[in-house]
Each structure stands twice: as C-alpha cells, then as structure tokens.
PDB file of C-alpha atoms in Angstrom:
ATOM      1  CA  MET A   1      51.214 143.998 -85.039  1.00 49.00           C
ATOM      2  CA  ALA A   2      54.640 144.019 -83.663  1.00 55.00           C
ATOM      3  CA  VAL A   3      57.333 144.442 -87.349  1.00 65.00           C
ATOM      4  CA  ALA A   4      60.752 144.692 -85.498  1.00 75.00           C
ATOM      5  CA  THR A   5      60.942 140.323 -86.667  1.00 73.00           C
ATOM      6  CA  ARG A   6      60.039 141.047 -90.139  1.00 80.00           C
ATOM      7  CA  MET A   7      62.576 143.868 -91.271  1.00 84.00           C
ATOM      8  CA  LYS A   8      65.708 142.233 -90.600  1.00 90.00           C
ATOM      9  CA  LYS A   9      66.138 138.619 -92.798  1.00 94.00           C
ATOM     10  CA  PRO A  10      66.531 135.671 -91.158  1.00 96.00           C
ATOM     11  CA  GLU A  11      70.078 133.851 -90.509  1.00 95.00           C
ATOM     12  CA  ALA A  12      71.453 130.726 -91.683  1.00 96.00           C
ATOM     13  CA  SER A  13      69.769 128.727 -88.883  1.00 96.00           C
ATOM     14  CA  GLU A  14      66.584 129.246 -89.511  1.00 96.00           C
ATOM     15  CA  HIS A  15      65.735 127.611 -92.767  1.00 97.00           C
ATOM     16  CA  ALA A  16      68.481 124.690 -95.041  1.00 96.00           C
ATOM     17  CA  GLU A  17      70.594 125.600 -97.123  1.00 96.00           C
ATOM     18  CA  TYR A  18      68.872 124.981 -99.608  1.00 96.00           C
ATOM     19  CA  PHE A  19      66.714 128.440 -99.110  1.00 97.00           C
ATOM     20  CA  GLY A  20      69.339 130.885 -98.865  1.00 97.00           C
ATOM     21  CA  ARG A  21      69.574 130.738-102.857  1.00 97.00           C
ATOM     22  CA  TYR A  22      65.726 133.240-102.593  1.00 98.00           C
ATOM     23  CA  ILE A  23      66.683 134.758 -99.504  1.00 98.00           C
ATOM     24  CA  ASN A  24      69.665 136.126-100.728  1.00 97.00           C
ATOM     25  CA  LEU A  25      67.602 137.446-103.440  1.00 98.00           C
ATOM     26  CA  VAL A  26      65.491 139.724-101.283  1.00 98.00           C
ATOM     27  CA  PRO A  27      66.952 142.825-100.522  1.00 95.00           C
ATOM     28  CA  GLU A  28      66.346 143.925 -96.465  1.00 93.00           C
ATOM     29  CA  GLY A  29      63.320 145.289 -94.735  1.00 94.00           C
ATOM     30  CA  ASP A  30      59.883 144.448 -94.417  1.00 95.00           C
ATOM     31  CA  ILE A  31      59.409 141.702 -95.965  1.00 97.00           C
ATOM     32  CA  VAL A  32      55.482 142.244 -95.621  1.00 97.00           C
ATOM     33  CA  ALA A  33      56.306 146.042 -97.305  1.00 96.00           C
ATOM     34  CA  THR A  34      58.384 143.095-100.005  1.00 97.00           C
ATOM     35  CA  LEU A  35      55.378 140.921-100.668  1.00 98.00           C
ATOM     36  CA  GLU A  36      53.533 144.037-101.981  1.00 98.00           C
ATOM     37  CA  SER A  37      55.228 145.975-103.766  1.00 98.00           C
ATOM     38  CA  GLN A  38      56.793 142.587-105.563  1.00 98.00           C
ATOM     39  CA  THR A  39      52.511 141.296-105.949  1.00 98.00           C
ATOM     40  CA  ALA A  40      52.438 144.603-108.601  1.00 97.00           C
ATOM     41  CA  LYS A  41      55.116 143.806-110.602  1.00 98.00           C
ATOM     42  CA  PHE A  42      55.353 140.749-110.874  1.00 98.00           C
ATOM     43  CA  ALA A  43      51.901 140.394-111.610  1.00 98.00           C
ATOM     44  CA  GLY A  44      52.564 143.845-114.143  1.00 98.00           C
ATOM     45  CA  PHE A  45      55.068 141.688-116.260  1.00 98.00           C
ATOM     46  CA  LEU A  46      53.438 139.364-116.342  1.00 98.00           C
ATOM     47  CA  ARG A  47      50.702 141.066-117.695  1.00 98.00           C
ATOM     48  CA  THR A  48      53.400 141.792-120.939  1.00 98.00           C
ATOM     49  CA  ILE A  49      53.277 137.894-121.928  1.00 98.00           C
ATOM     50  CA  PRO A  50      51.116 137.360-124.489  1.00 97.00           C
ATOM     51  CA  GLU A  51      48.438 134.669-124.441  1.00 97.00           C
ATOM     52  CA  SER A  52      50.490 133.203-127.213  1.00 97.00           C
ATOM     53  CA  ARG A  53      53.156 132.049-125.099  1.00 97.00           C
ATOM     54  CA  GLY A  54      51.837 130.624-122.121  1.00 98.00           C
ATOM     55  CA  GLU A  55      52.601 127.544-123.602  1.00 97.00           C
ATOM     56  CA  VAL A  56      56.136 128.005-125.146  1.00 96.00           C
ATOM     57  CA  SER A  57      59.112 126.101-122.965  1.00 96.00           C
ATOM     58  CA  TYR A  58      62.591 126.840-123.191  1.00 95.00           C
ATOM     59  CA  ALA A  59      63.432 123.712-124.388  1.00 96.00           C
ATOM     60  CA  PRO A  60      61.933 119.757-124.542  1.00 95.00           C
ATOM     61  CA  GLY A  61      60.921 118.680-121.499  1.00 94.00           C
ATOM     62  CA  LYS A  62      61.317 121.604-119.506  1.00 97.00           C
ATOM     63  CA  TRP A  63      57.797 123.649-117.874  1.00 98.00           C
ATOM     64  CA  SER A  64      55.630 126.213-119.719  1.00 98.00           C
ATOM     65  CA  ILE A  65      55.201 129.591-118.620  1.00 98.00           C
ATOM     66  CA  LYS A  66      52.388 129.082-118.051  1.00 98.00           C
ATOM     67  CA  GLU A  67      53.114 125.607-115.662  1.00 98.00           C
ATOM     68  CA  VAL A  68      56.350 127.734-114.032  1.00 98.00           C
ATOM     69  CA  LEU A  69      53.449 130.547-112.980  1.00 98.00           C
ATOM     70  CA  GLY A  70      51.268 127.186-111.513  1.00 98.00           C
ATOM     71  CA  HIS A  71      53.860 125.983-110.038  1.00 98.00           C
ATOM     72  CA  ILE A  72      54.938 129.496-107.652  1.00 98.00           C
ATOM     73  CA  ILE A  73      51.510 129.495-107.228  1.00 98.00           C
ATOM     74  CA  ASP A  74      51.487 126.458-105.832  1.00 98.00           C
ATOM     75  CA  ALA A  75      54.416 126.577-103.838  1.00 98.00           C
ATOM     76  CA  GLU A  76      53.194 129.806-102.362  1.00 98.00           C
ATOM     77  CA  ARG A  77      50.129 128.074-101.255  1.00 98.00           C
ATOM     78  CA  ILE A  78      53.069 125.356 -99.895  1.00 98.00           C
ATOM     79  CA  PHE A  79      54.522 128.123 -98.010  1.00 98.00           C
ATOM     80  CA  ALA A  80      51.931 130.029 -96.563  1.00 98.00           C
ATOM     81  CA  TYR A  81      50.534 127.296 -94.910  1.00 98.00           C
ATOM     82  CA  ARG A  82      53.767 125.468 -93.314  1.00 98.00           C
ATOM     83  CA  ALA A  83      54.141 129.620 -92.432  1.00 98.00           C
ATOM     84  CA  LEU A  84      50.542 129.690 -90.461  1.00 98.00           C
ATOM     85  CA  ARG A  85      51.515 126.158 -89.352  1.00 98.00           C
ATOM     86  CA  PHE A  86      54.738 127.227 -87.457  1.00 98.00           C
ATOM     87  CA  ALA A  87      53.107 130.827 -86.325  1.00 98.00           C
ATOM     88  CA  ARG A  88      50.627 128.874 -84.296  1.00 98.00           C
ATOM     89  CA  GLY A  89      53.122 126.781 -82.926  1.00 98.00           C
ATOM     90  CA  ASP A  90      52.157 123.233 -84.790  1.00 98.00           C
ATOM     91  CA  GLN A  91      55.073 121.064 -83.835  1.00 96.00           C
ATOM     92  CA  ASN A  92      54.082 118.445 -86.562  1.00 97.00           C
ATOM     93  CA  PRO A  93      56.733 118.116 -89.248  1.00 97.00           C
ATOM     94  CA  LEU A  94      55.765 118.364 -92.100  1.00 97.00           C
ATOM     95  CA  PRO A  95      55.959 115.925 -95.353  1.00 95.00           C
ATOM     96  CA  GLY A  96      58.135 118.031 -98.759  1.00 94.00           C
ATOM     97  CA  PHE A  97      56.259 118.004-102.070  1.00 95.00           C
ATOM     98  CA  GLU A  98      58.057 116.983-105.154  1.00 96.00           C
ATOM     99  CA  GLN A  99      57.285 120.457-107.799  1.00 97.00           C
ATOM    100  CA  ASP A 100      58.001 118.115-110.944  1.00 96.00           C
ATOM    101  CA  ASP A 101      54.540 115.847-110.357  1.00 97.00           C
ATOM    102  CA  TYR A 102      52.806 118.778-108.835  1.00 96.00           C
ATOM    103  CA  VAL A 103      53.635 120.479-112.224  1.00 98.00           C
ATOM    104  CA  ARG A 104      53.084 117.179-114.159  1.00 96.00           C
ATOM    105  CA  THR A 105      49.405 116.196-113.137  1.00 97.00           C
ATOM    106  CA  ALA A 106      48.001 119.799-112.353  1.00 97.00           C
ATOM    107  CA  GLY A 107      47.161 121.046-115.634  1.00 97.00           C
ATOM    108  CA  HIS A 108      48.199 124.475-115.438  1.00 98.00           C
ATOM    109  CA  ASN A 109      48.344 124.869-119.397  1.00 98.00           C
ATOM    110  CA  ARG A 110      44.561 124.339-119.620  1.00 98.00           C
ATOM    111  CA  SER A 111      43.994 127.915-117.602  1.00 98.00           C
ATOM    112  CA  THR A 112      44.011 131.088-119.574  1.00 98.00           C
ATOM    113  CA  MET A 113      46.777 133.965-118.491  1.00 98.00           C
ATOM    114  CA  ALA A 114      44.705 136.072-116.818  1.00 98.00           C
ATOM    115  CA  GLU A 115      43.521 133.508-114.894  1.00 98.00           C
ATOM    116  CA  LEU A 116      46.386 131.795-113.457  1.00 98.00           C
ATOM    117  CA  ILE A 117      47.603 136.111-112.887  1.00 98.00           C
ATOM    118  CA  GLU A 118      44.216 136.813-111.167  1.00 98.00           C
ATOM    119  CA  GLU A 119      45.269 133.811-108.989  1.00 98.00           C
ATOM    120  CA  PHE A 120      48.550 134.614-107.890  1.00 98.00           C
ATOM    121  CA  GLU A 121      47.259 138.030-106.438  1.00 98.00           C
ATOM    122  CA  LEU A 122      44.527 136.262-105.206  1.00 98.00           C
ATOM    123  CA  VAL A 123      46.842 133.729-103.150  1.00 98.00           C
ATOM    124  CA  ARG A 124      49.638 136.392-102.334  1.00 98.00           C
ATOM    125  CA  LYS A 125      47.318 138.955-100.884  1.00 98.00           C
ATOM    126  CA  ALA A 126      45.837 136.293 -98.685  1.00 98.00           C
ATOM    127  CA  ASP A 127      49.502 135.773 -98.225  1.00 98.00           C
ATOM    128  CA  ILE A 128      50.192 138.932 -97.103  1.00 98.00           C
ATOM    129  CA  LEU A 129      46.930 139.211 -95.025  1.00 98.00           C
ATOM    130  CA  MET A 130      47.806 136.129 -93.295  1.00 98.00           C
ATOM    131  CA  PHE A 131      51.573 137.778 -92.465  1.00 97.00           C
ATOM    132  CA  LYS A 132      50.190 140.905 -90.903  1.00 96.00           C
ATOM    133  CA  GLN A 133      48.373 139.676 -87.869  1.00 96.00           C
ATOM    134  CA  PHE A 134      51.615 137.898 -87.159  1.00 96.00           C
ATOM    135  CA  ASP A 135      53.475 138.966 -83.769  1.00 95.00           C
ATOM    136  CA  ASP A 136      56.817 139.115 -83.511  1.00 93.00           C
ATOM    137  CA  ALA A 137      57.203 135.360 -81.340  1.00 95.00           C
ATOM    138  CA  ALA A 138      55.348 134.535 -84.415  1.00 96.00           C
ATOM    139  CA  TRP A 139      57.688 135.210 -86.802  1.00 96.00           C
ATOM    140  CA  GLU A 140      60.505 133.518 -84.925  1.00 95.00           C
ATOM    141  CA  ARG A 141      59.463 130.423 -84.683  1.00 97.00           C
ATOM    142  CA  LYS A 142      60.134 127.276 -85.631  1.00 98.00           C
ATOM    143  CA  GLY A 143      58.446 123.677 -87.312  1.00 98.00           C
ATOM    144  CA  THR A 144      59.610 120.934 -89.399  1.00 98.00           C
ATOM    145  CA  ALA A 145      59.305 120.779 -93.438  1.00 96.00           C
ATOM    146  CA  SER A 146      61.089 118.313 -95.566  1.00 95.00           C
ATOM    147  CA  GLY A 147      62.613 117.180 -92.602  1.00 96.00           C
ATOM    148  CA  ASN A 148      64.808 120.828 -91.958  1.00 96.00           C
ATOM    149  CA  ALA A 149      64.268 123.463 -89.634  1.00 97.00           C
ATOM    150  CA  MET A 150      62.697 126.661 -90.864  1.00 98.00           C
ATOM    151  CA  SER A 151      60.886 130.285 -89.083  1.00 97.00           C
ATOM    152  CA  VAL A 152      58.015 131.748 -90.296  1.00 97.00           C
ATOM    153  CA  ARG A 153      60.251 134.513 -91.348  1.00 97.00           C
ATOM    154  CA  ALA A 154      62.565 132.010 -93.423  1.00 97.00           C
ATOM    155  CA  LEU A 155      59.114 130.952 -95.076  1.00 98.00           C
ATOM    156  CA  ALA A 156      57.953 134.887 -95.726  1.00 98.00           C
ATOM    157  CA  PHE A 157      61.736 136.188 -97.155  1.00 98.00           C
ATOM    158  CA  THR A 158      61.336 132.479 -99.323  1.00 98.00           C
ATOM    159  CA  LEU A 159      58.445 133.254-101.139  1.00 98.00           C
ATOM    160  CA  ALA A 160      59.323 136.561-101.825  1.00 98.00           C
ATOM    161  CA  GLY A 161      62.840 135.274-103.218  1.00 98.00           C
ATOM    162  CA  HIS A 162      60.942 132.147-105.192  1.00 98.00           C
ATOM    163  CA  VAL A 163      59.799 134.808-107.399  1.00 98.00           C
ATOM    164  CA  GLU A 164      62.875 136.366-107.718  1.00 98.00           C
ATOM    165  CA  HIS A 165      64.166 133.030-108.846  1.00 98.00           C
ATOM    166  CA  HIS A 166      61.999 132.742-111.335  1.00 98.00           C
ATOM    167  CA  LEU A 167      60.821 135.763-112.735  1.00 98.00           C
ATOM    168  CA  LYS A 168      64.575 136.058-112.951  1.00 98.00           C
ATOM    169  CA  VAL A 169      64.398 132.396-115.120  1.00 97.00           C
ATOM    170  CA  LEU A 170      61.945 133.492-117.360  1.00 98.00           C
ATOM    171  CA  ASN A 171      63.270 136.560-118.533  1.00 97.00           C
ATOM    172  CA  GLU A 172      66.748 134.785-119.295  1.00 97.00           C
ATOM    173  CA  LYS A 173      65.380 131.711-120.780  1.00 97.00           C
ATOM    174  CA  TYR A 174      61.493 132.072-122.477  1.00 96.00           C
ATOM    175  CA  LEU A 175      61.639 135.858-123.424  1.00 91.00           C
TER     176      LEU A 175
END
C-alpha cells in the first residue's frame, strides 16, 4: 500500500484546532509505524502499574487509572470508526461523544489492569491493520465529526497523540 501520505503530519486544515494538542505530540514520520511502536511502549508502561493502584485517582472526582485506560480504549474505537467511515468516502456527519458520560457508565474499575491492557493492545492492533490497508487517497479523505472536518490522517495522528497525552498525565499526576 502507498505510504507517502501517512508519512507527514496533517495540516491545520485537516482537523479542528482542539486536536492539534494531540497531533503536536507526535513526531513526523510514518504514523502506522508510530502506532505500532507506541503500542508496545504504552502496554509495557502500563504493566509496571500494580493492580492495587488501578482504582487510584489523583484527586476526588478525577478518573482512576483504570478509567483513564478505559477512556483511551473508547477513544481508540471512536476515532478508528470515524477513520473507517471517512476513508470509505462516507460524508454523513458523525456526532461527538461526551467522554465523562462514557467513563461514568462504562464500569472500567470492574476490569483488571491486565484485561484493560489486553483490550488496548487488541483494539490498537485492529486499528493498525485497518490503517495499513489505506491508500494515499483514503488517508487524505475527510469527513465531519462533532461539527468539524477531519482527515483520516489527522485521526491516526490523534490516536497516537491522545495516548501520549494520557501517558504524560499518568506519569505526572498518578505515579
């Protein structure tokens, strides 16, 4: 499959300004290779967190470590679904999602850290396999979600940047 388009960061015109905070955390280069290497790095980091710390939050009303991981998994699924729809040329606008509502109703604390880590790895592996199938035209296609235009490439970079953002939060506020 072609890789030229997935090798460069998305332009500001390919995403809402908000997503720049995630995209800017990702280095230039093949985003699929970045997603692959990040998966092992992030899962390895998570495996250093003892199960006894999984339900710890850094302040009252803040998500637990398990809830942060569950949120990352939910976002992976949603952003990858958007990427699939847009890559296939679907121009139907997609709604947004309220992350706090998702976390509140998901019950991530009922899962073990090991289960959540495995789920992250499997969801990410499926995303990587999907992204590997896209040709240059698919990477450049855009759709609308949450009222904003976004390219497939911007969604892939957002996935990587979202994990980097939460890795930093976990390191700085939880551990």
